[in-house]
Amino acid sequence: MRTMHRFLVILAGGLLLSSSPALAQQRPLPPSRKNVPLDSIRLSDPFILADQRTHTYYMTGTGGLLWQSKDLKRWDGPSQVAQPDPASWMGPTPMIWAAEIHPYKGKYYYFATFTNRALKIDADKGGTLERRATHVLVSDQAAGPYRPMKDETYLPANKSTLDGTFWVDKDGKPYLLYCHEWVQNQNGTVEKIALKPDLSGTVGTGQVLFRASDSPWSRENPRTGPVRPNKVTDGPWVFRTKTGRLGMLWTSWVYDVYTQGVAYSASGTLAGPWQQEPTPITPPNYGHGMLFRTFEGKDFLVLHSHQDIKGDYHRVPHLFEADLSGDKLVIGKPYTP
C-alpha cells in the first residue's frame, strides 16, 4: 500500500485521511452506518470477498475495518475485526494496511500489513524505518474476529514488507506473496515465501519474482536527470484466466499518476519468469486492484481511485467489469451497482 507519494495513513473506510498517522491510529471506531453506497465510502486498497457460506460480500482494506453487503449496492459498517496481540511486536495500536480475507480449508485468514511506529529497523542506505510487516490472522467466520496463530513473525524482522496476499500454486502448496518496500531496498520487489500447511507461519526464505524496474510502463521523473523506472511495487494479486494462464495484478506510478499494471508467468507457476505487459490495464489514477466473482458468476475488478485534492489523497473503491475468458485479463467499463 505504501507508495512514493503515500506517507499518509487511512485509519478506516469512512474516515478522512490524516496528515498525522500517529493521530489517525488513535481515533475511535467510527459509528456504524447502513445502506451506504459504494462511492460514499473512503477506502484505500479495497478487497471484496464473496463468501459462499453466508452469501454476503465482505469488503476490507486499509484501516482494517469491515463492510458487509448482500448486493454490492449498499453496504453496512464499518466494524472492527482484527485483534492482533498487543504484547507482540505490533504493539497495542498498530496501523493496518491492505487487509485481505481468504477462505482456506474451512477457516478464514486475514492477510494484512501491520506497522508499529515505536519500533525501528535499518534502511539499506542508512537511517531507520518504522517496523512494518505482512502478517496473517485467523477466524472461523468471515466477519471475524481475527486473532493470531502460532508464529509471531512471518518474515524477517529487519525487512520492511507490505501488501501480503495468498496463492496455492500448481504444486498444491500455499504461498504468501508480498512486496519488499522500495524505501528500504530502493527498487521494490514482489516476492513469494512458502506457508505452513495451516498458514500459521512461513517456511524457508523469500524469493524475488520481479522488481519495479522490470516494468516497461512505470516511470519516475527525478527532476534532475533522465526519466527512469519507478521504484514502487504495490498490491500484488494473483489470478488465472480460463485458459489456465497465470497472471498478477500490481501497481506502480507513471510520474505522479497511480497506475494499475499486470504481468504473466511464462511457466504458469509463481516461479515465473514474469513477463510485464507493455501498458497499464485501467485508466490513470486507479490502482491496488483485486478480482472477485459475484454470486451470479460475473467477474469484477475492485480497486481505488487516487485523487489529490489540495494535498488530501481522496481514495474511493470502484468496480470495473473483468473478462477472464481468454488468454489475458481484459478490463471493461466501469460498473455502478
Short mmCIF file of C-alpha atoms in Angstrom, two decimals:
data_model
loop_
_atom_site.label_atom_id
_atom_site.label_comp_id
_atom_site.label_asym_id
_atom_site.label_seq_id
_atom_site.Cartn_x
_atom_site.Cartn_y
_atom_site.Cartn_z
CA MET A 1 0.00 0.00 0.00
CA ARG A 2 2.84 2.40 0.66
CA THR A 3 3.99 4.33 -2.38
CA MET A 4 6.43 7.10 -3.16
CA HIS A 5 3.68 9.63 -2.62
CA ARG A 6 1.83 7.83 0.14
CA PHE A 7 3.07 8.61 3.61
CA LEU A 8 -0.40 9.24 4.98
CA VAL A 9 -2.48 6.59 6.68
CA ILE A 10 -6.15 5.82 6.40
CA LEU A 11 -7.47 4.52 9.67
CA ALA A 12 -10.70 3.16 8.26
CA GLY A 13 -13.19 3.29 5.43
CA GLY A 14 -15.42 6.27 6.00
CA LEU A 15 -12.76 8.31 7.83
CA LEU A 16 -10.99 11.30 6.38
CA LEU A 17 -7.30 10.91 5.68
CA SER A 18 -4.98 12.37 8.26
CA SER A 19 -1.65 14.08 7.76
CA SER A 20 -0.63 12.71 11.18
CA PRO A 21 -0.50 8.90 11.17
CA ALA A 22 0.13 8.81 14.91
CA LEU A 23 -3.07 10.77 15.49
CA ALA A 24 -5.04 8.78 12.93
CA GLN A 25 -4.47 5.46 14.66
CA GLN A 26 -5.81 6.90 17.95
CA ARG A 27 -9.21 7.82 16.54
CA PRO A 28 -12.20 5.84 17.87
CA LEU A 29 -14.15 3.42 15.74
CA PRO A 30 -16.49 5.44 13.51
CA PRO A 31 -20.21 4.91 14.06
CA SER A 32 -21.74 2.05 12.11
CA ARG A 33 -23.93 3.06 9.17
CA LYS A 34 -26.38 1.19 6.97
CA ASN A 35 -27.21 1.28 3.27
CA VAL A 36 -24.10 3.25 2.31
CA PRO A 37 -23.41 3.46 -1.46
CA LEU A 38 -20.01 2.18 -2.53
CA ASP A 39 -18.94 5.56 -3.91
CA SER A 40 -19.61 7.16 -0.50
CA ILE A 41 -17.01 5.02 1.28
CA ARG A 42 -13.48 6.37 1.68
CA LEU A 43 -11.20 3.34 1.49
CA SER A 44 -7.76 2.51 0.11
CA ASP A 45 -6.73 -0.91 -1.17
CA PRO A 46 -10.25 -2.37 -1.26
CA PHE A 47 -10.71 -6.13 -1.09
CA ILE A 48 -14.05 -7.90 -1.61
CA LEU A 49 -14.74 -11.47 -0.55
CA ALA A 50 -17.88 -13.09 -1.99
CA ASP A 51 -18.48 -15.53 0.85
CA GLN A 52 -20.47 -18.53 -0.31
CA ARG A 53 -21.15 -19.70 3.25
CA THR A 54 -23.10 -16.56 4.24
CA HIS A 55 -23.98 -15.33 0.73
CA THR A 56 -22.54 -11.97 1.78
CA TYR A 57 -19.94 -9.66 0.29
CA TYR A 58 -17.29 -8.56 2.80
CA MET A 59 -15.12 -5.56 1.96
CA THR A 60 -11.99 -4.56 3.83
CA GLY A 61 -8.74 -2.75 3.04
CA THR A 62 -6.52 -0.18 4.68
CA GLY A 63 -7.70 0.67 8.17
CA GLY A 64 -8.54 -2.95 8.87
CA LEU A 65 -12.29 -2.44 9.26
CA LEU A 66 -15.04 -4.45 7.59
CA TRP A 67 -18.09 -3.57 5.47
CA GLN A 68 -20.86 -6.01 4.52
CA SER A 69 -23.33 -6.12 1.61
CA LYS A 70 -25.80 -8.54 0.10
CA ASP A 71 -25.86 -6.96 -3.37
CA LEU A 72 -22.74 -4.76 -3.85
CA LYS A 73 -25.09 -1.76 -3.99
CA ARG A 74 -25.48 -0.83 -0.33
CA TRP A 75 -23.02 -1.50 2.46
CA ASP A 76 -23.29 -1.74 6.26
CA GLY A 77 -20.38 -0.92 8.52
CA PRO A 78 -17.66 -0.48 9.42
CA SER A 79 -16.86 -2.97 12.16
CA GLN A 80 -13.58 -3.84 13.87
CA VAL A 81 -12.43 -7.40 13.10
CA ALA A 82 -8.64 -7.59 13.60
CA GLN A 83 -7.44 -8.46 17.11
CA PRO A 84 -3.63 -8.71 16.97
CA ASP A 85 -1.73 -9.48 20.15
CA PRO A 86 -0.85 -6.17 21.88
CA ALA A 87 2.13 -7.88 23.54
CA SER A 88 3.61 -8.85 20.17
CA TRP A 89 5.96 -6.74 18.04
CA MET A 90 2.88 -4.97 16.61
CA GLY A 91 2.15 -3.22 19.88
CA PRO A 92 -1.26 -2.14 21.20
CA THR A 93 -2.32 0.15 18.33
CA PRO A 94 -0.72 -0.96 15.05
CA MET A 95 -1.58 0.66 11.77
CA ILE A 96 -3.30 -1.83 9.47
CA TRP A 97 -2.93 -1.58 5.70
CA ALA A 98 -4.23 -3.52 2.70
CA ALA A 99 -6.16 -6.22 4.57
CA GLU A 100 -7.44 -9.25 2.65
CA ILE A 101 -9.66 -12.19 3.71
CA HIS A 102 -9.01 -15.63 2.21
CA PRO A 103 -11.11 -18.76 2.93
CA TYR A 104 -8.96 -21.90 3.12
CA LYS A 105 -9.74 -25.38 4.42
CA GLY A 106 -12.75 -24.34 6.48
CA LYS A 107 -11.24 -21.22 8.07
CA TYR A 108 -10.78 -17.59 7.08
CA TYR A 109 -7.35 -15.96 7.01
CA TYR A 110 -6.68 -12.26 7.36
CA PHE A 111 -3.61 -11.17 5.40
CA ALA A 112 -2.60 -7.60 6.26
CA THR A 113 0.27 -5.18 6.77
CA PHE A 114 0.89 -4.11 10.37
CA THR A 115 3.06 -1.15 11.39
CA ASN A 116 4.43 -0.33 14.83
CA ARG A 117 5.79 3.22 14.69
CA ALA A 118 7.57 2.77 18.03
CA LEU A 119 9.90 0.08 16.66
CA LYS A 120 12.63 0.89 14.15
CA ILE A 121 14.56 -1.15 11.61
CA ASP A 122 17.52 -0.20 9.45
CA ALA A 123 17.19 1.18 5.96
CA ASP A 124 19.65 -0.20 3.39
CA LYS A 125 21.19 3.21 2.75
CA GLY A 126 21.30 4.46 6.31
CA GLY A 127 18.65 5.83 8.63
CA THR A 128 15.76 3.93 10.15
CA LEU A 129 12.26 2.87 9.17
CA GLU A 130 9.20 2.00 11.21
CA ARG A 131 8.81 -1.73 11.66
CA ARG A 132 6.27 -2.86 9.09
CA ALA A 133 5.45 -6.41 8.05
CA THR A 134 2.92 -8.70 6.45
CA HIS A 135 1.20 -10.98 8.95
CA VAL A 136 -1.71 -13.46 8.99
CA LEU A 137 -4.58 -13.79 11.50
CA VAL A 138 -7.34 -16.43 11.54
CA SER A 139 -11.05 -16.79 12.27
CA ASP A 140 -13.77 -19.41 11.98
CA GLN A 141 -16.05 -16.95 10.20
CA ALA A 142 -15.65 -14.29 7.54
CA ALA A 143 -16.91 -11.50 9.81
CA GLY A 144 -14.18 -12.26 12.36
CA PRO A 145 -12.85 -11.61 14.87
CA TYR A 146 -9.38 -12.43 13.53
CA ARG A 147 -6.69 -13.44 16.00
CA PRO A 148 -3.01 -14.52 15.83
CA MET A 149 -1.83 -18.05 15.23
CA LYS A 150 1.44 -19.72 16.26
CA ASP A 151 4.29 -17.75 14.74
CA GLU A 152 4.98 -14.22 15.96
CA THR A 153 6.62 -13.27 12.66
CA TYR A 154 6.15 -14.44 9.08
CA LEU A 155 9.04 -12.52 7.54
CA PRO A 156 12.41 -11.31 8.84
CA ALA A 157 12.09 -8.61 11.48
CA ASN A 158 14.62 -6.40 9.70
CA LYS A 159 12.76 -6.47 6.39
CA SER A 160 10.11 -3.87 5.53
CA THR A 161 7.28 -5.78 3.82
CA LEU A 162 3.70 -5.00 2.90
CA ASP A 163 0.62 -5.89 0.84
CA GLY A 164 0.59 -9.62 1.55
CA THR A 165 -1.68 -11.88 -0.47
CA PHE A 166 -2.33 -15.62 -0.81
CA TRP A 167 -2.00 -18.21 -3.54
CA VAL A 168 -1.97 -22.01 -3.82
CA ASP A 169 0.40 -22.89 -6.65
CA LYS A 170 0.39 -25.86 -9.03
CA ASP A 171 2.43 -27.85 -6.52
CA GLY A 172 -0.58 -27.71 -4.18
CA LYS A 173 1.37 -25.70 -1.58
CA PRO A 174 0.16 -22.40 -0.09
CA TYR A 175 2.29 -19.29 -0.55
CA LEU A 176 2.47 -15.79 0.84
CA LEU A 177 3.22 -13.09 -1.73
CA TYR A 178 4.31 -9.63 -0.60
CA CYS A 179 6.27 -6.54 -1.56
CA HIS A 180 9.69 -5.70 -0.16
CA GLU A 181 9.42 -1.95 0.18
CA TRP A 182 11.31 0.41 -2.09
CA VAL A 183 12.05 2.74 0.86
CA GLN A 184 14.39 0.03 2.15
CA ASN A 185 15.83 -1.59 -0.98
CA GLN A 186 15.48 1.35 -3.44
CA ASN A 187 13.92 -0.95 -6.08
CA GLY A 188 10.73 -2.54 -4.76
CA THR A 189 10.17 -6.24 -5.36
CA VAL A 190 7.32 -8.74 -5.40
CA GLU A 191 8.38 -11.90 -3.58
CA LYS A 192 6.98 -15.26 -2.50
CA ILE A 193 7.56 -17.49 0.50
CA ALA A 194 6.06 -20.89 1.34
CA LEU A 195 3.48 -21.09 4.11
CA LYS A 196 2.99 -23.90 6.59
CA PRO A 197 0.06 -26.19 5.69
CA ASP A 198 -2.20 -24.49 8.26
CA LEU A 199 -0.89 -21.00 7.30
CA SER A 200 0.33 -20.47 10.89
CA GLY A 201 3.80 -19.41 9.73
CA THR A 202 6.25 -19.48 6.84
CA VAL A 203 8.86 -22.00 5.68
CA GLY A 204 12.26 -21.16 4.21
CA THR A 205 13.20 -17.78 2.77
CA GLY A 206 11.58 -15.37 0.36
CA GLN A 207 12.32 -15.44 -3.39
CA VAL A 208 12.16 -12.41 -5.67
CA LEU A 209 9.65 -12.78 -8.52
CA PHE A 210 10.25 -9.38 -10.15
CA ARG A 211 11.39 -5.84 -9.43
CA ALA A 212 9.72 -2.49 -10.01
CA SER A 213 12.34 -1.63 -12.62
CA ASP A 214 11.25 -4.63 -14.74
CA SER A 215 8.14 -2.75 -15.80
CA PRO A 216 8.21 -1.02 -19.23
CA TRP A 217 5.39 1.37 -18.29
CA SER A 218 6.25 2.62 -14.80
CA ARG A 219 8.19 5.89 -14.85
CA GLU A 220 9.80 8.26 -12.41
CA ASN A 221 10.94 11.78 -13.18
CA PRO A 222 13.84 12.56 -10.84
CA ARG A 223 13.66 16.27 -11.82
CA THR A 224 17.44 16.44 -12.08
CA GLY A 225 18.22 13.76 -14.65
CA PRO A 226 16.77 11.45 -17.28
CA VAL A 227 13.49 9.62 -16.78
CA ARG A 228 13.98 6.25 -15.08
CA PRO A 229 11.87 3.26 -13.97
CA ASN A 230 9.78 3.78 -10.87
CA LYS A 231 10.82 2.17 -7.58
CA VAL A 232 7.39 1.20 -6.26
CA THR A 233 5.80 -2.26 -6.16
CA ASP A 234 2.33 -2.24 -4.65
CA GLY A 235 -0.68 -4.53 -4.22
CA PRO A 236 0.09 -7.90 -5.89
CA TRP A 237 -2.91 -10.09 -6.72
CA VAL A 238 -2.58 -13.46 -8.46
CA PHE A 239 -5.22 -14.94 -10.79
CA ARG A 240 -5.75 -17.48 -13.57
CA THR A 241 -7.57 -16.94 -16.82
CA LYS A 242 -9.96 -19.62 -18.06
CA THR A 243 -7.24 -20.82 -20.42
CA GLY A 244 -5.05 -21.56 -17.38
CA ARG A 245 -2.63 -18.65 -17.78
CA LEU A 246 -1.23 -17.30 -14.51
CA GLY A 247 -1.30 -13.54 -14.11
CA MET A 248 -0.57 -10.96 -11.44
CA LEU A 249 -2.02 -7.51 -10.92
CA TRP A 250 0.29 -4.98 -9.34
CA THR A 251 0.53 -1.20 -9.08
CA SER A 252 3.19 1.45 -9.50
CA TRP A 253 3.39 5.03 -10.80
CA VAL A 254 3.76 6.79 -14.13
CA TYR A 255 5.36 10.02 -12.95
CA ASP A 256 2.74 11.32 -10.47
CA VAL A 257 -0.07 9.06 -11.67
CA TYR A 258 -1.06 5.96 -9.69
CA THR A 259 -1.29 3.15 -12.25
CA GLN A 260 -2.54 -0.45 -12.44
CA GLY A 261 -0.49 -2.98 -14.40
CA VAL A 262 -0.35 -6.73 -14.94
CA ALA A 263 2.28 -9.41 -15.56
CA TYR A 264 2.07 -13.05 -16.69
CA SER A 265 4.12 -16.09 -15.71
CA ALA A 266 5.79 -17.88 -18.61
CA SER A 267 5.87 -21.16 -16.64
CA GLY A 268 2.32 -20.95 -15.31
CA THR A 269 3.65 -21.04 -11.74
CA LEU A 270 4.74 -18.44 -9.21
CA ALA A 271 8.36 -19.19 -10.11
CA GLY A 272 7.88 -17.34 -13.40
CA PRO A 273 9.68 -15.83 -15.17
CA TRP A 274 7.20 -12.96 -15.00
CA GLN A 275 6.68 -11.02 -18.21
CA GLN A 276 5.36 -7.50 -17.83
CA GLU A 277 2.62 -6.21 -20.11
CA PRO A 278 3.79 -3.12 -22.02
CA THR A 279 0.92 -0.84 -20.96
CA PRO A 280 -1.38 -0.38 -17.95
CA ILE A 281 -4.78 -2.06 -17.96
CA THR A 282 -7.02 0.62 -16.41
CA PRO A 283 -7.46 4.38 -16.83
CA PRO A 284 -4.98 6.63 -14.98
CA ASN A 285 -5.27 7.28 -11.25
CA TYR A 286 -6.56 3.83 -10.31
CA GLY A 287 -4.66 1.07 -8.54
CA HIS A 288 -4.24 -1.69 -5.94
CA GLY A 289 -6.80 -3.91 -7.63
CA MET A 290 -8.07 -7.44 -7.00
CA LEU A 291 -10.51 -9.71 -8.82
CA PHE A 292 -13.60 -11.42 -7.44
CA ARG A 293 -16.59 -13.30 -8.83
CA THR A 294 -20.13 -12.38 -7.86
CA PHE A 295 -22.73 -14.87 -6.71
CA GLU A 296 -24.19 -14.59 -10.21
CA GLY A 297 -20.89 -15.67 -11.78
CA LYS A 298 -19.66 -12.30 -13.10
CA ASP A 299 -16.01 -11.25 -12.71
CA PHE A 300 -15.14 -7.79 -11.41
CA LEU A 301 -12.04 -5.78 -10.63
CA VAL A 302 -12.25 -3.68 -7.48
CA LEU A 303 -9.61 -1.00 -6.91
CA HIS A 304 -9.41 2.53 -5.58
CA SER A 305 -9.29 5.81 -7.41
CA HIS A 306 -6.48 8.13 -6.42
CA GLN A 307 -7.17 11.87 -6.42
CA ASP A 308 -5.06 14.59 -4.84
CA ILE A 309 -7.39 17.34 -3.60
CA LYS A 310 -5.26 20.18 -2.22
CA GLY A 311 -2.83 17.74 -0.68
CA ASP A 312 -5.51 15.36 0.62
CA TYR A 313 -5.40 11.93 -1.03
CA HIS A 314 -9.03 11.07 -1.78
CA ARG A 315 -9.46 7.33 -2.38
CA VAL A 316 -12.74 5.59 -3.15
CA PRO A 317 -13.47 1.96 -4.18
CA HIS A 318 -14.59 1.40 -7.77
CA LEU A 319 -15.73 -1.63 -9.75
CA PHE A 320 -14.81 -2.48 -13.35
CA GLU A 321 -16.11 -5.35 -15.42
CA ALA A 322 -13.45 -8.04 -15.98
CA ASP A 323 -13.18 -10.69 -18.69
CA LEU A 324 -11.04 -13.74 -17.91
CA SER A 325 -12.33 -15.93 -20.73
CA GLY A 326 -9.28 -15.56 -22.99
CA ASP A 327 -5.54 -15.79 -22.57
CA LYS A 328 -5.33 -12.33 -20.97
CA LEU A 329 -7.34 -10.35 -18.45
CA VAL A 330 -9.42 -7.70 -20.20
CA ILE A 331 -10.83 -4.85 -18.13
CA GLY A 332 -14.16 -3.50 -19.32
CA LYS A 333 -16.24 -0.49 -18.49
CA PRO A 334 -16.77 0.92 -15.00
CA TYR A 335 -19.65 -0.72 -13.16
CA THR A 336 -22.07 1.14 -10.91
CA PRO A 337 -24.02 -1.26 -8.67
#
